[in-house]
Amino acid sequence: MSGIRLITREEAVKRAERIRDEYRTISGIEFEVERKFISLEEVVPTQSELSEKKLLVVLQEIKHGYDAPIIVLPHAGRYYILDGHHRAFALKKLGVMEVEALVLVPRGKFIPGIVKTAEKSGLRRLEDMKIRRG
């Protein structure tokens, strides 16, 4: 087909656990992975561009039942995307209000670097990402 392979639910869980372990190593803080539904209004992107080609594939697959959760890190009442930018954007475009997320909850004081990255890039909401053609 397009050469674009989407992550499965099982792979999303494994990826969340791998990211959790990396954050634990870097910060020295324990993190728990919690599965919950969050409002797409509370989601903050941490990358500035999306691939149009991949976005079209994700939109099509969601219409056919694709539902891998996104991976986020909570901070100051918002959820910063670690994995799943295309999924979150596609769901919002389709009018969905909530997304299933694997939330990496820190069990101690922790300010993720991605918060500063998002702020520097002017990213506050999903619509702030640009769609790259090709």
PDB file of C-alpha atoms in Angstrom:
ATOM      1  CA  MET A   1       0.000   0.000   0.000  1.00  0.00           C
ATOM      2  CA  SER A   2       1.668   3.256   1.078  1.00  0.00           C
ATOM      3  CA  GLY A   3       4.586   1.824   3.014  1.00  0.00           C
ATOM      4  CA  ILE A   4       3.167   3.458   6.143  1.00  0.00           C
ATOM      5  CA  ARG A   5       2.764   1.007   8.996  1.00  0.00           C
ATOM      6  CA  LEU A   6       0.642   2.036  11.955  1.00  0.00           C
ATOM      7  CA  ILE A   7       1.368   1.017  15.533  1.00  0.00           C
ATOM      8  CA  THR A   8      -0.936  -1.605  17.082  1.00  0.00           C
ATOM      9  CA  ARG A   9      -2.568  -1.329  20.518  1.00  0.00           C
ATOM     10  CA  GLU A  10      -0.077  -3.874  21.882  1.00  0.00           C
ATOM     11  CA  GLU A  11       2.878  -1.981  20.405  1.00  0.00           C
ATOM     12  CA  ALA A  12       1.561   1.260  21.936  1.00  0.00           C
ATOM     13  CA  VAL A  13       1.567  -0.371  25.388  1.00  0.00           C
ATOM     14  CA  LYS A  14       5.111  -1.685  24.875  1.00  0.00           C
ATOM     15  CA  ARG A  15       6.256   1.724  23.627  1.00  0.00           C
ATOM     16  CA  ALA A  16       4.685   3.449  26.672  1.00  0.00           C
ATOM     17  CA  GLU A  17       6.517   1.034  28.981  1.00  0.00           C
ATOM     18  CA  ARG A  18       9.813   1.650  27.159  1.00  0.00           C
ATOM     19  CA  ILE A  19       9.342   5.439  27.410  1.00  0.00           C
ATOM     20  CA  ARG A  20       8.396   5.067  31.098  1.00  0.00           C
ATOM     21  CA  ASP A  21      11.623   3.149  31.726  1.00  0.00           C
ATOM     22  CA  GLU A  22      13.670   5.806  29.897  1.00  0.00           C
ATOM     23  CA  TYR A  23      12.093   8.615  31.941  1.00  0.00           C
ATOM     24  CA  ARG A  24      12.689   6.639  35.153  1.00  0.00           C
ATOM     25  CA  THR A  25      16.366   6.244  34.234  1.00  0.00           C
ATOM     26  CA  ILE A  26      16.788   9.915  33.277  1.00  0.00           C
ATOM     27  CA  SER A  27      14.874  11.433  36.211  1.00  0.00           C
ATOM     28  CA  GLY A  28      15.281   8.880  38.996  1.00  0.00           C
ATOM     29  CA  ILE A  29      11.501   9.100  39.535  1.00  0.00           C
ATOM     30  CA  GLU A  30       8.990   6.276  39.254  1.00  0.00           C
ATOM     31  CA  PHE A  31       6.289   6.593  36.585  1.00  0.00           C
ATOM     32  CA  GLU A  32       3.081   4.634  36.295  1.00  0.00           C
ATOM     33  CA  VAL A  33       1.285   3.993  33.028  1.00  0.00           C
ATOM     34  CA  GLU A  34      -2.439   4.688  33.400  1.00  0.00           C
ATOM     35  CA  ARG A  35      -4.975   4.066  30.661  1.00  0.00           C
ATOM     36  CA  LYS A  36      -7.713   6.699  30.461  1.00  0.00           C
ATOM     37  CA  PHE A  37      -9.743   8.829  28.096  1.00  0.00           C
ATOM     38  CA  ILE A  38      -8.727  12.476  27.888  1.00  0.00           C
ATOM     39  CA  SER A  39     -10.201  15.487  26.128  1.00  0.00           C
ATOM     40  CA  LEU A  40      -8.463  16.438  22.895  1.00  0.00           C
ATOM     41  CA  GLU A  41      -8.776  20.059  24.101  1.00  0.00           C
ATOM     42  CA  GLU A  42      -6.259  19.259  26.880  1.00  0.00           C
ATOM     43  CA  VAL A  43      -3.704  17.705  24.513  1.00  0.00           C
ATOM     44  CA  VAL A  44      -0.553  19.640  23.575  1.00  0.00           C
ATOM     45  CA  PRO A  45       1.572  18.573  20.590  1.00  0.00           C
ATOM     46  CA  THR A  46       5.340  18.340  20.964  1.00  0.00           C
ATOM     47  CA  GLN A  47       6.187  18.202  17.264  1.00  0.00           C
ATOM     48  CA  SER A  48       5.459  21.006  14.841  1.00  0.00           C
ATOM     49  CA  GLU A  49       4.737  19.038  11.659  1.00  0.00           C
ATOM     50  CA  LEU A  50       2.659  16.109  10.496  1.00  0.00           C
ATOM     51  CA  SER A  51       3.082  14.108   7.289  1.00  0.00           C
ATOM     52  CA  GLU A  52       0.064  14.609   5.040  1.00  0.00           C
ATOM     53  CA  LYS A  53       0.543  11.127   3.555  1.00  0.00           C
ATOM     54  CA  LYS A  54       0.551   9.444   6.982  1.00  0.00           C
ATOM     55  CA  LEU A  55      -2.341  11.606   8.192  1.00  0.00           C
ATOM     56  CA  LEU A  56      -4.509  10.445   5.261  1.00  0.00           C
ATOM     57  CA  VAL A  57      -3.701   6.796   6.069  1.00  0.00           C
ATOM     58  CA  VAL A  58      -4.501   7.314   9.775  1.00  0.00           C
ATOM     59  CA  LEU A  59      -7.807   9.059   8.948  1.00  0.00           C
ATOM     60  CA  GLN A  60      -8.815   6.167   6.690  1.00  0.00           C
ATOM     61  CA  GLU A  61      -7.812   3.498   9.229  1.00  0.00           C
ATOM     62  CA  ILE A  62      -9.650   5.235  12.103  1.00  0.00           C
ATOM     63  CA  LYS A  63     -12.821   5.129   9.985  1.00  0.00           C
ATOM     64  CA  HIS A  64     -12.276   1.343   9.796  1.00  0.00           C
ATOM     65  CA  GLY A  65     -11.768   0.843  13.540  1.00  0.00           C
ATOM     66  CA  TYR A  66      -8.094   1.678  14.128  1.00  0.00           C
ATOM     67  CA  ASP A  67      -7.834   2.700  17.780  1.00  0.00           C
ATOM     68  CA  ALA A  68      -4.292   2.540  19.156  1.00  0.00           C
ATOM     69  CA  PRO A  69      -4.009   4.856  22.185  1.00  0.00           C
ATOM     70  CA  ILE A  70      -1.728   7.886  22.194  1.00  0.00           C
ATOM     71  CA  ILE A  71       1.030   8.238  24.807  1.00  0.00           C
ATOM     72  CA  VAL A  72       1.107  11.415  26.904  1.00  0.00           C
ATOM     73  CA  LEU A  73       2.826  13.007  29.870  1.00  0.00           C
ATOM     74  CA  PRO A  74       0.688  15.187  32.166  1.00  0.00           C
ATOM     75  CA  HIS A  75       1.913  18.627  33.263  1.00  0.00           C
ATOM     76  CA  ALA A  76       0.003  21.606  34.691  1.00  0.00           C
ATOM     77  CA  GLY A  77      -3.416  20.293  33.698  1.00  0.00           C
ATOM     78  CA  ARG A  78      -2.438  19.499  30.106  1.00  0.00           C
ATOM     79  CA  TYR A  79      -1.283  16.322  28.375  1.00  0.00           C
ATOM     80  CA  TYR A  80       1.878  16.526  26.269  1.00  0.00           C
ATOM     81  CA  ILE A  81       2.013  14.016  23.407  1.00  0.00           C
ATOM     82  CA  LEU A  82       4.984  11.652  23.425  1.00  0.00           C
ATOM     83  CA  ASP A  83       3.573   9.390  20.703  1.00  0.00           C
ATOM     84  CA  GLY A  84       0.468   9.632  18.530  1.00  0.00           C
ATOM     85  CA  HIS A  85       0.400  13.101  16.979  1.00  0.00           C
ATOM     86  CA  HIS A  86      -1.205  11.870  13.746  1.00  0.00           C
ATOM     87  CA  ARG A  87      -3.826   9.842  15.661  1.00  0.00           C
ATOM     88  CA  ALA A  88      -4.776  12.758  17.923  1.00  0.00           C
ATOM     89  CA  PHE A  89      -4.987  15.230  15.013  1.00  0.00           C
ATOM     90  CA  ALA A  90      -7.027  12.820  12.870  1.00  0.00           C
ATOM     91  CA  LEU A  91      -9.511  12.153  15.680  1.00  0.00           C
ATOM     92  CA  LYS A  92      -9.982  15.882  16.267  1.00  0.00           C
ATOM     93  CA  LYS A  93     -10.554  16.429  12.517  1.00  0.00           C
ATOM     94  CA  LEU A  94     -13.192  13.677  12.615  1.00  0.00           C
ATOM     95  CA  GLY A  95     -15.005  15.510  15.417  1.00  0.00           C
ATOM     96  CA  VAL A  96     -14.064  13.111  18.211  1.00  0.00           C
ATOM     97  CA  MET A  97     -13.852  14.860  21.594  1.00  0.00           C
ATOM     98  CA  GLU A  98     -11.807  12.328  23.575  1.00  0.00           C
ATOM     99  CA  VAL A  99      -8.910  10.013  22.890  1.00  0.00           C
ATOM    100  CA  GLU A 100      -7.748   6.908  24.695  1.00  0.00           C
ATOM    101  CA  ALA A 101      -4.343   7.617  26.187  1.00  0.00           C
ATOM    102  CA  LEU A 102      -1.583   5.829  28.020  1.00  0.00           C
ATOM    103  CA  VAL A 103      -0.638   8.461  30.597  1.00  0.00           C
ATOM    104  CA  LEU A 104       2.864   8.366  32.101  1.00  0.00           C
ATOM    105  CA  VAL A 105       2.162   9.659  35.607  1.00  0.00           C
ATOM    106  CA  PRO A 106       5.263  10.765  37.535  1.00  0.00           C
ATOM    107  CA  ARG A 107       5.361   9.744  41.195  1.00  0.00           C
ATOM    108  CA  GLY A 108       7.383  12.793  42.188  1.00  0.00           C
ATOM    109  CA  LYS A 109       8.204  16.344  41.108  1.00  0.00           C
ATOM    110  CA  PHE A 110       9.055  16.319  37.427  1.00  0.00           C
ATOM    111  CA  ILE A 111       9.052  19.017  34.741  1.00  0.00           C
ATOM    112  CA  PRO A 112       9.444  17.332  31.368  1.00  0.00           C
ATOM    113  CA  GLY A 113      11.759  18.937  28.820  1.00  0.00           C
ATOM    114  CA  ILE A 114       9.058  18.549  26.184  1.00  0.00           C
ATOM    115  CA  VAL A 115       7.046  21.289  27.937  1.00  0.00           C
ATOM    116  CA  LYS A 116       9.784  23.817  27.124  1.00  0.00           C
ATOM    117  CA  THR A 117      10.114  22.403  23.597  1.00  0.00           C
ATOM    118  CA  ALA A 118       6.386  22.866  22.951  1.00  0.00           C
ATOM    119  CA  GLU A 119       6.415  26.401  24.375  1.00  0.00           C
ATOM    120  CA  LYS A 120       9.468  27.416  22.294  1.00  0.00           C
ATOM    121  CA  SER A 121       7.784  26.061  19.156  1.00  0.00           C
ATOM    122  CA  GLY A 122       4.545  27.937  19.918  1.00  0.00           C
ATOM    123  CA  LEU A 123       2.606  24.670  20.289  1.00  0.00           C
ATOM    124  CA  ARG A 124      -0.434  24.939  22.532  1.00  0.00           C
ATOM    125  CA  ARG A 125      -3.071  22.908  20.691  1.00  0.00           C
ATOM    126  CA  LEU A 126      -3.328  20.303  17.959  1.00  0.00           C
ATOM    127  CA  GLU A 127      -4.218  22.930  15.329  1.00  0.00           C
ATOM    128  CA  ASP A 128      -0.812  24.574  15.843  1.00  0.00           C
ATOM    129  CA  MET A 129       0.904  21.729  13.944  1.00  0.00           C
ATOM    130  CA  LYS A 130       1.603  22.197  10.245  1.00  0.00           C
ATOM    131  CA  ILE A 131       0.847  19.520   7.670  1.00  0.00           C
ATOM    132  CA  ARG A 132       3.810  18.728   5.414  1.00  0.00           C
ATOM    133  CA  ARG A 133       3.044  17.570   1.893  1.00  0.00           C
ATOM    134  CA  GLY A 134       4.981  14.750   0.289  1.00  0.00           C
TER     135      GLY A 134
END
